[in-house]
PDB file of C-alpha atoms in Angstrom:
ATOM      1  CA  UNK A   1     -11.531 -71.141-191.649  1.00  0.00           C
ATOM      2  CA  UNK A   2     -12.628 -71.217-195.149  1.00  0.00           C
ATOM      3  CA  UNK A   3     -13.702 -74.821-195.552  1.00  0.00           C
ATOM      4  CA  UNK A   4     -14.342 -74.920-199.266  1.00  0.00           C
ATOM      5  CA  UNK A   5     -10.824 -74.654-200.271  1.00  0.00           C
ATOM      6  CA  UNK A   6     -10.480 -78.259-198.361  1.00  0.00           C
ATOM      7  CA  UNK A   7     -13.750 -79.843-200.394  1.00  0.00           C
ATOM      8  CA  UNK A   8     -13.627 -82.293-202.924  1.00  0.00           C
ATOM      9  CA  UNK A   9     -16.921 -81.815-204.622  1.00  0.00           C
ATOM     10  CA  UNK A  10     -18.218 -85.337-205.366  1.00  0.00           C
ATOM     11  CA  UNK A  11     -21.063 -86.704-207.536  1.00  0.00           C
ATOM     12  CA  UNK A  12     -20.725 -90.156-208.249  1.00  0.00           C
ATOM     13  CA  UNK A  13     -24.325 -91.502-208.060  1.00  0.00           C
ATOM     14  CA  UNK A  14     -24.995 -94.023-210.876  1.00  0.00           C
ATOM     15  CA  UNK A  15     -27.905 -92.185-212.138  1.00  0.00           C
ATOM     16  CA  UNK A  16     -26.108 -88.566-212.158  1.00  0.00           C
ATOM     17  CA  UNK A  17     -27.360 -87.394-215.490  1.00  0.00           C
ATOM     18  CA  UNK A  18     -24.552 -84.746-217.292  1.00  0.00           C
ATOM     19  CA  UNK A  19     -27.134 -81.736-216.526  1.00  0.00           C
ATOM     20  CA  UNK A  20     -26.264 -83.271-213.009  1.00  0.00           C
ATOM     21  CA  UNK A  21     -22.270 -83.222-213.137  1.00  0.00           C
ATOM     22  CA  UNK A  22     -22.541 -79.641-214.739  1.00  0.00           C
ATOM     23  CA  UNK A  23     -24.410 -78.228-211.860  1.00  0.00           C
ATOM     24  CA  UNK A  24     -21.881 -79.594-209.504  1.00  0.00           C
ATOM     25  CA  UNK A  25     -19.159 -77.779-211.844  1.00  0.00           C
ATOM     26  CA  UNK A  26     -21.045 -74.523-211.851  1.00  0.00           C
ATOM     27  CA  UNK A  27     -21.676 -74.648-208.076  1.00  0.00           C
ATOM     28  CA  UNK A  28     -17.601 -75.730-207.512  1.00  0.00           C
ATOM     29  CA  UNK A  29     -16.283 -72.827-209.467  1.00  0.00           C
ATOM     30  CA  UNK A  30     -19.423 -70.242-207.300  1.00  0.00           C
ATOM     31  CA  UNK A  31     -18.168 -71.741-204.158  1.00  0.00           C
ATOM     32  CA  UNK A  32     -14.494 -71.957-204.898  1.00  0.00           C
ATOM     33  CA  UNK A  33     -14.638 -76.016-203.813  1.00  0.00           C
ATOM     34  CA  UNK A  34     -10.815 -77.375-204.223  1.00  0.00           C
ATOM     35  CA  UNK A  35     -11.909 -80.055-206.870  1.00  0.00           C
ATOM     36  CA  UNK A  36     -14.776 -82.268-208.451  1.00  0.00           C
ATOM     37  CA  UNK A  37     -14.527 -85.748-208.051  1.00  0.00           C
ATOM     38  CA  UNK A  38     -16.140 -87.807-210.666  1.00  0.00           C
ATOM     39  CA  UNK A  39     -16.401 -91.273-212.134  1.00  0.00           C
ATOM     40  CA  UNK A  40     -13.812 -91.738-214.490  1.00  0.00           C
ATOM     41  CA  UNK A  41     -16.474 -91.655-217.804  1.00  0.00           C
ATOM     42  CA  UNK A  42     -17.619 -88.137-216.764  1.00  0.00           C
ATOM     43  CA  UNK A  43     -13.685 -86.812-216.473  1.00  0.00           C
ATOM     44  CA  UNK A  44     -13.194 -85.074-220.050  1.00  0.00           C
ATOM     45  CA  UNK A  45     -16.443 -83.474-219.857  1.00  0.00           C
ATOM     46  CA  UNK A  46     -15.805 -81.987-216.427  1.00  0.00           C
ATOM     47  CA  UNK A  47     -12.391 -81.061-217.609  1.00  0.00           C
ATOM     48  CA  UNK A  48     -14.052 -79.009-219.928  1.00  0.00           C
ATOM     49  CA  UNK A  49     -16.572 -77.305-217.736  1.00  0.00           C
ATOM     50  CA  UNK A  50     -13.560 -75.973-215.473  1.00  0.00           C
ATOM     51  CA  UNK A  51     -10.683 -75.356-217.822  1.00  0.00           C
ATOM     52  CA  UNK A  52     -11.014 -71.611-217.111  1.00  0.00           C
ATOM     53  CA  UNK A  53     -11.497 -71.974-213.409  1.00  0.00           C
ATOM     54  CA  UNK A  54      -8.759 -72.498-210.706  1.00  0.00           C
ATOM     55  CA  UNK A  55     -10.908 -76.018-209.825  1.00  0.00           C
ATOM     56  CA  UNK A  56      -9.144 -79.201-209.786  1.00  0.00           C
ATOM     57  CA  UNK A  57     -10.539 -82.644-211.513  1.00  0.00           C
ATOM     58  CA  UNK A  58     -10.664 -85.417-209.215  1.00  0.00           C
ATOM     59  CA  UNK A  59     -11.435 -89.351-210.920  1.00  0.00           C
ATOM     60  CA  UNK A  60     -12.344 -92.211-208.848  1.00  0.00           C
ATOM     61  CA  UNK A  61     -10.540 -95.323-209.937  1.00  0.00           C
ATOM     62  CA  UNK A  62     -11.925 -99.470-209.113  1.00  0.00           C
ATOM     63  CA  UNK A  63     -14.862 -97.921-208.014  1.00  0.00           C
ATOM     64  CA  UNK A  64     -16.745 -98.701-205.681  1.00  0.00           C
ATOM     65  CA  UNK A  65     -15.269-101.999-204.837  1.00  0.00           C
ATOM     66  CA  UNK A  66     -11.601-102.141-205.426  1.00  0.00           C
ATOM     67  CA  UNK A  67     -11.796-105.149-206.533  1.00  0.00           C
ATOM     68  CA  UNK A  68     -10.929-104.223-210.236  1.00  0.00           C
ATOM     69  CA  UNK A  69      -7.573-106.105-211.281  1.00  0.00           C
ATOM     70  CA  UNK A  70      -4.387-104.290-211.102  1.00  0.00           C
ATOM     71  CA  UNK A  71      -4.181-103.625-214.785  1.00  0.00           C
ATOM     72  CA  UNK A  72      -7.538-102.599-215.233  1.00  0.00           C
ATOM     73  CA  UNK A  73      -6.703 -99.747-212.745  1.00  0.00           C
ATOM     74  CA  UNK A  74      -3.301 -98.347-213.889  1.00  0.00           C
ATOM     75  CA  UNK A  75      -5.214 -98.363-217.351  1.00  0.00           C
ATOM     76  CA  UNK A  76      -8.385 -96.903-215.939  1.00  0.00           C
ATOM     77  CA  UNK A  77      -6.190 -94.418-213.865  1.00  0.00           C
ATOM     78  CA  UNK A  78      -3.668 -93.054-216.780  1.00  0.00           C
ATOM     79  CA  UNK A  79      -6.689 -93.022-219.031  1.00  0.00           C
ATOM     80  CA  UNK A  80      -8.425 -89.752-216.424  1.00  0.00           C
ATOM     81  CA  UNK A  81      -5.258 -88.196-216.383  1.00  0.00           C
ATOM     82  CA  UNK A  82      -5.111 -88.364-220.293  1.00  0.00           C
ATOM     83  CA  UNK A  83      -8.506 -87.216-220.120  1.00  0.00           C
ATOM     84  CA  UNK A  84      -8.149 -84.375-217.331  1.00  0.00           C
ATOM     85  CA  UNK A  85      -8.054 -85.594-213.972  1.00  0.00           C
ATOM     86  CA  UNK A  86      -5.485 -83.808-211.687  1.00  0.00           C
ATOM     87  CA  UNK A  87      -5.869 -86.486-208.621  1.00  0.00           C
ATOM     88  CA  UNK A  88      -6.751 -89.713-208.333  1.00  0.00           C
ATOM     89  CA  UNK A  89      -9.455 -91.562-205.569  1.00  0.00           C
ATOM     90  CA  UNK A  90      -8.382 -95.310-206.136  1.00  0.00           C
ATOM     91  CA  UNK A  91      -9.957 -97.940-203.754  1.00  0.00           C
ATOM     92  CA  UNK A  92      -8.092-100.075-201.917  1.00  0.00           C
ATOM     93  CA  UNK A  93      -8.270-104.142-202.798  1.00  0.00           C
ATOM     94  CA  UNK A  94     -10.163-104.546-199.561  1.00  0.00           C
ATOM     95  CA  UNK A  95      -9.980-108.126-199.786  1.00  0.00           C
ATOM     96  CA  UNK A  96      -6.710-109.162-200.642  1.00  0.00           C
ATOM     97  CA  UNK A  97      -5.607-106.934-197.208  1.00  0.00           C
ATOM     98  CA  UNK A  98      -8.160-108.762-195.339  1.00  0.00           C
ATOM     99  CA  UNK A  99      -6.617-111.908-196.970  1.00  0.00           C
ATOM    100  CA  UNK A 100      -3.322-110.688-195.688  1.00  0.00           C
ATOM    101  CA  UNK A 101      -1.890-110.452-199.330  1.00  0.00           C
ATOM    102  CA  UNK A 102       0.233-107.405-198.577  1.00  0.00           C
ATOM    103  CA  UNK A 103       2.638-107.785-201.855  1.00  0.00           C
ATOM    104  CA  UNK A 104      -0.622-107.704-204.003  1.00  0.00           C
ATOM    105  CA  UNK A 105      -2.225-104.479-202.066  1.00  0.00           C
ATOM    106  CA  UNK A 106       1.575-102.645-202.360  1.00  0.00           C
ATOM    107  CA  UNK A 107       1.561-103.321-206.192  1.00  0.00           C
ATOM    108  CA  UNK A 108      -2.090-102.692-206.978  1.00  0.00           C
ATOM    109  CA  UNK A 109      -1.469 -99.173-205.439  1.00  0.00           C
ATOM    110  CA  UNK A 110       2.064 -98.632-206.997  1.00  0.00           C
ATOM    111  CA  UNK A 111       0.574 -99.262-210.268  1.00  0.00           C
ATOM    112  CA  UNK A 112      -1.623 -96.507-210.196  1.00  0.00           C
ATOM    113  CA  UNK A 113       1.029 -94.425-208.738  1.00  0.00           C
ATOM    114  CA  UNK A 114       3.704 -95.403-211.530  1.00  0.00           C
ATOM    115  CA  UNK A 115       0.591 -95.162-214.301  1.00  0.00           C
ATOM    116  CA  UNK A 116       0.097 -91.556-213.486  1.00  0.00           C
ATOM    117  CA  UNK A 117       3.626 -90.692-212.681  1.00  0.00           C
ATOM    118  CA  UNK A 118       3.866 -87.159-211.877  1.00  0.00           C
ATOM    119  CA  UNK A 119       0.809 -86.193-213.004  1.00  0.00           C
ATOM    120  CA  UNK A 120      -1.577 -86.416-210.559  1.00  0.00           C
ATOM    121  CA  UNK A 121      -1.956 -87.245-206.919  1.00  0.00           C
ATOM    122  CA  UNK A 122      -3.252 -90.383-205.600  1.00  0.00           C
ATOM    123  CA  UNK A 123      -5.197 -90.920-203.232  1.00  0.00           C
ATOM    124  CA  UNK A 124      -6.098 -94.596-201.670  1.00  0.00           C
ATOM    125  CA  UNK A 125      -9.472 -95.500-200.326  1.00  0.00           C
ATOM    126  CA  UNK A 126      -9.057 -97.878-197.497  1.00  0.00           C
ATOM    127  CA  UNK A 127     -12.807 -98.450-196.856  1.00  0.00           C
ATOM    128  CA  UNK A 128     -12.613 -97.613-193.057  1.00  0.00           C
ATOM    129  CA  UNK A 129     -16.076 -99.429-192.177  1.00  0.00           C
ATOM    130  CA  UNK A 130     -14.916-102.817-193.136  1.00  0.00           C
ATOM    131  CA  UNK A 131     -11.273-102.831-191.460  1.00  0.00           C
ATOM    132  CA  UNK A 132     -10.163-103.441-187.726  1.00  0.00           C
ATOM    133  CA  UNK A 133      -8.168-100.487-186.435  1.00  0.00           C
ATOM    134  CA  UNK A 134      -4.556-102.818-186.808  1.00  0.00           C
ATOM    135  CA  UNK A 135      -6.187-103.375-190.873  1.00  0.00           C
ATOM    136  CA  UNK A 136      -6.227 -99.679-191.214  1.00  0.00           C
ATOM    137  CA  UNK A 137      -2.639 -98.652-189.687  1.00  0.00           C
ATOM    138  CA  UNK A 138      -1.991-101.501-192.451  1.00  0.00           C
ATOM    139  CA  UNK A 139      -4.083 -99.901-194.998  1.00  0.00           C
ATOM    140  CA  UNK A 140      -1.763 -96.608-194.190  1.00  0.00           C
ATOM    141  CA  UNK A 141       1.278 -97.949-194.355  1.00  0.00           C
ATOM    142  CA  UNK A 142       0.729 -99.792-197.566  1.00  0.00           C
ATOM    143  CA  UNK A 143      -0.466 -96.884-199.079  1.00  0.00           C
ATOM    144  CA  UNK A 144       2.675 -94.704-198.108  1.00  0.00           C
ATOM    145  CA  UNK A 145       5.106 -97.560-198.968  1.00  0.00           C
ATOM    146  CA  UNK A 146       3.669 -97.630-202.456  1.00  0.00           C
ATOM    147  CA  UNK A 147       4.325 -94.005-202.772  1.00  0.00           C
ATOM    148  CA  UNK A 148       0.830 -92.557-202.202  1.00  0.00           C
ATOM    149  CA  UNK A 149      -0.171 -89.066-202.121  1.00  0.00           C
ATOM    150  CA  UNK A 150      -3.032 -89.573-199.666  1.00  0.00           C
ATOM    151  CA  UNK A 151      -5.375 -91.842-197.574  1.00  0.00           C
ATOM    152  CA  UNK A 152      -8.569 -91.810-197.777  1.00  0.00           C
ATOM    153  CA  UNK A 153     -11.641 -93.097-195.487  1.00  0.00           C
ATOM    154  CA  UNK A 154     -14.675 -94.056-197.550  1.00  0.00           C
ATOM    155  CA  UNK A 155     -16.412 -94.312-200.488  1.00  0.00           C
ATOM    156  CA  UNK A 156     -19.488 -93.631-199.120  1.00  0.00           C
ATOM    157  CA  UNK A 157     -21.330 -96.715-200.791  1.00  0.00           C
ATOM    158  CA  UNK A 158     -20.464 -99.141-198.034  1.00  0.00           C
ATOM    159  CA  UNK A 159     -21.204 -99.360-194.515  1.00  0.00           C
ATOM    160  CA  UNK A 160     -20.445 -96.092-192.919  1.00  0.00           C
ATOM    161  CA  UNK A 161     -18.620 -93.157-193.441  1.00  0.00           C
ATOM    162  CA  UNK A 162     -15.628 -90.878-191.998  1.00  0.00           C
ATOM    163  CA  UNK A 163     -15.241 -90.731-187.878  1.00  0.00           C
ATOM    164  CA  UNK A 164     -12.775 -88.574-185.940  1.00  0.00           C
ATOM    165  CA  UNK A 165     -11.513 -91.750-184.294  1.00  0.00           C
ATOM    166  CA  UNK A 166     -10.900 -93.072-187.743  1.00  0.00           C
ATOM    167  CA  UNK A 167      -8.665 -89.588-189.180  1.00  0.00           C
ATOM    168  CA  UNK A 168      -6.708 -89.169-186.190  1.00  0.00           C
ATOM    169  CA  UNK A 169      -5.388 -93.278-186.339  1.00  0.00           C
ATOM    170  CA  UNK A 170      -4.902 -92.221-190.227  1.00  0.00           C
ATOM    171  CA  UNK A 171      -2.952 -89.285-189.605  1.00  0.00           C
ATOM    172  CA  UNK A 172      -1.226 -90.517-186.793  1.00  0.00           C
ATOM    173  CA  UNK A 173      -0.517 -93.717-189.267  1.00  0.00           C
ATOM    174  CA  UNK A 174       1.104 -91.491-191.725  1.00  0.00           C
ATOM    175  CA  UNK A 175       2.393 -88.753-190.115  1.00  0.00           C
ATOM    176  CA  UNK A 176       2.850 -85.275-191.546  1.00  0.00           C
ATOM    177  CA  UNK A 177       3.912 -85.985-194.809  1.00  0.00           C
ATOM    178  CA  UNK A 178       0.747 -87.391-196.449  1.00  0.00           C
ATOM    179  CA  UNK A 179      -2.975 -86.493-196.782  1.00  0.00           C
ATOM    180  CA  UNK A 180      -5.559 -87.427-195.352  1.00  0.00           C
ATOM    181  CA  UNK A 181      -9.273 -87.195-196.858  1.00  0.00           C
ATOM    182  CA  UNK A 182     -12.283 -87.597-195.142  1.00  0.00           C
ATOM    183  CA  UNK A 183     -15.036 -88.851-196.755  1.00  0.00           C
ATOM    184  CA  UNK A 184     -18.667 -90.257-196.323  1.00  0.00           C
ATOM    185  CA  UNK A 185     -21.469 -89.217-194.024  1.00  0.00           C
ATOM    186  CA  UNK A 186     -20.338 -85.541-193.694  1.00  0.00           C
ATOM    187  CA  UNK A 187     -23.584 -83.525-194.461  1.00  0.00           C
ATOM    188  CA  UNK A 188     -23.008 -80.435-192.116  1.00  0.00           C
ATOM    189  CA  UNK A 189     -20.227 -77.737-191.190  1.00  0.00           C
ATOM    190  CA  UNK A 190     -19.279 -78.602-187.963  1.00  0.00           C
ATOM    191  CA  UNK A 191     -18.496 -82.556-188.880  1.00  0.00           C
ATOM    192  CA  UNK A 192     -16.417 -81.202-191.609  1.00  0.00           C
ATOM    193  CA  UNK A 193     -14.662 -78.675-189.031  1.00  0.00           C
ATOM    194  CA  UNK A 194     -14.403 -81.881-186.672  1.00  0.00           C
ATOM    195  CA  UNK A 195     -12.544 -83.812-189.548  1.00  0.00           C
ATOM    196  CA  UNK A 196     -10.346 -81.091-190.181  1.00  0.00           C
ATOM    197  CA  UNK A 197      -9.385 -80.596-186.208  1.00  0.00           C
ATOM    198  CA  UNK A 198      -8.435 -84.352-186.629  1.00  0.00           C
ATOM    199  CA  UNK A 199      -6.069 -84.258-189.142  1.00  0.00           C
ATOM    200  CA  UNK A 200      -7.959 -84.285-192.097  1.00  0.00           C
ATOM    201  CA  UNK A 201      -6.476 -81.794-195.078  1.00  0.00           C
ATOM    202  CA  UNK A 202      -9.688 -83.215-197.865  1.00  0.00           C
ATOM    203  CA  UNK A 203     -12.818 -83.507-196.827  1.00  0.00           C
ATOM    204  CA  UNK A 204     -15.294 -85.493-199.672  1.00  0.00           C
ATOM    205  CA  UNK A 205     -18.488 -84.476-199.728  1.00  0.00           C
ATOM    206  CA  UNK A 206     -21.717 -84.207-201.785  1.00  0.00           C
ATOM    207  CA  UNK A 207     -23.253 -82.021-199.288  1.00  0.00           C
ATOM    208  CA  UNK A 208     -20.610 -79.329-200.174  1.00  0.00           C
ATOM    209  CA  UNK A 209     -22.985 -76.356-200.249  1.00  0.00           C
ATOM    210  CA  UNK A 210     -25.109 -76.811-197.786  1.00  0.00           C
ATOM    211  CA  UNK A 211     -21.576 -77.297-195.595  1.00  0.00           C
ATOM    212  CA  UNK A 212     -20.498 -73.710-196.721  1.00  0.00           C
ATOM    213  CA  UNK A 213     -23.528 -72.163-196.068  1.00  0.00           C
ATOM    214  CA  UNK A 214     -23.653 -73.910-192.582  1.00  0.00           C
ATOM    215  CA  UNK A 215     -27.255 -75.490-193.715  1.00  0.00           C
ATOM    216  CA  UNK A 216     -27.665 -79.263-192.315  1.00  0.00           C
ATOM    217  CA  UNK A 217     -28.273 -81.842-195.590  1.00  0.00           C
ATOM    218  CA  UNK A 218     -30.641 -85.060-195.223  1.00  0.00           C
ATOM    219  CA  UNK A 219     -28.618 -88.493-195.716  1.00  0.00           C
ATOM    220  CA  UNK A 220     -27.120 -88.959-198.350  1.00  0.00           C
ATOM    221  CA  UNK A 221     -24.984 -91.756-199.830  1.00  0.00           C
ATOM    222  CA  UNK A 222     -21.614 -89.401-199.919  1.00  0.00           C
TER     223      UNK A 222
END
């Protein structure tokens, strides 16, 4: 299995310096990682680092929280495409699907869907850590309904990261026809192999090279 064709190649640290986000570039395009997923300020420049490389840019949108307002998204959103992005990691309003305001979590997603139109792939981050399992079928549906490419688990900045439990409730959520992307806490080759076994097709990581090269990585936040 060649796992780095699955990796989103993520650096999205507040303190990751543009020497940083090059690095990651360089070390996406050596490794042949499927993307780099950035914060949305850092998308032209990576767009530029990989124009002549088959690697995909990948912007996080209402990040960390998701508690951005709709507009602010779409904007935020069809402003990385414009930029460069190729997919988009949008997180999910965790609270107003806590609150039970479904309407509100279908149209902040579909916003970001109809702002990018065929340009990109969405993906939603559902923030696994902080839902109960019937939150996160929820999560799924939503997320499909609004005309999402993918789910996603984590951002890796809140309370814990990917589980097999949580991908195979995902994928079994969502069926065939969507993505599923793992992300948070996976530092090591066989977790990623694990995530993949359970229905993942994206794994996120930071920890991307060490994953290749079957090395474990200390904790990290992504």
């Amino acid at each position: 299995m060649n796992i780095a064709q699955y990796i989103d190649h993520t650096i999205l640290n507040a303190d990751a310096t543009q020497e940083d986000i090059k690095k990651v570039c360089d070390e996406a395009k050596q490794y042949h990682f499927y993307s780099v997923c950035v914060n949305s300020c850092h998308v032209a420049f990576v767009a530029t680092e990989l124009k002549h490389s088959h690697v995909k840019v990948t912007s996080v949108i209402g990040f960390p929280l998701g508690a951005s307002s709709i507009e602010a998204k779409a904007f935020e959103a069809q402003n990385a495409v414009v930029q460069g992005a190729h997919e988009i990691d949008m997180v999910m309003n965790i609270g107003a699907l806590k609150s039970k305001a479904q309407d509100y979590v279908f149209r902040d997603i579909e916003a970001v869907v109809k702002a990018v139109g065929e340009d990109a792939i969405v993906k939603v981050i559902i923030e696994t850590s902080l839902l109960q399992d019937d939150e996160k079928i929820l999560a799924c549906k939503i997320a499909k309904a609004a005309g999402a490419h993918f789910v996603k688990t984590s951002t890796g900045f809140s309370t814990a990261g990917a589980t097999v439990e949580d991908i195979q409730l995902m994928r079994q959520t969502v069926g065939i026809s969507m993505g599923v992307k793992a992300s948070g806490g996976i530092r090591d080759v066989e977790k990623a192999k694990k995530m993949l076994e359970a229905g993942a097709t994206r794994i996120g990581a930071s920890a991307s090279v060490n994953i290749v090269r079957g090395i474990a990585s200390p904790k990290d936040r992504y």
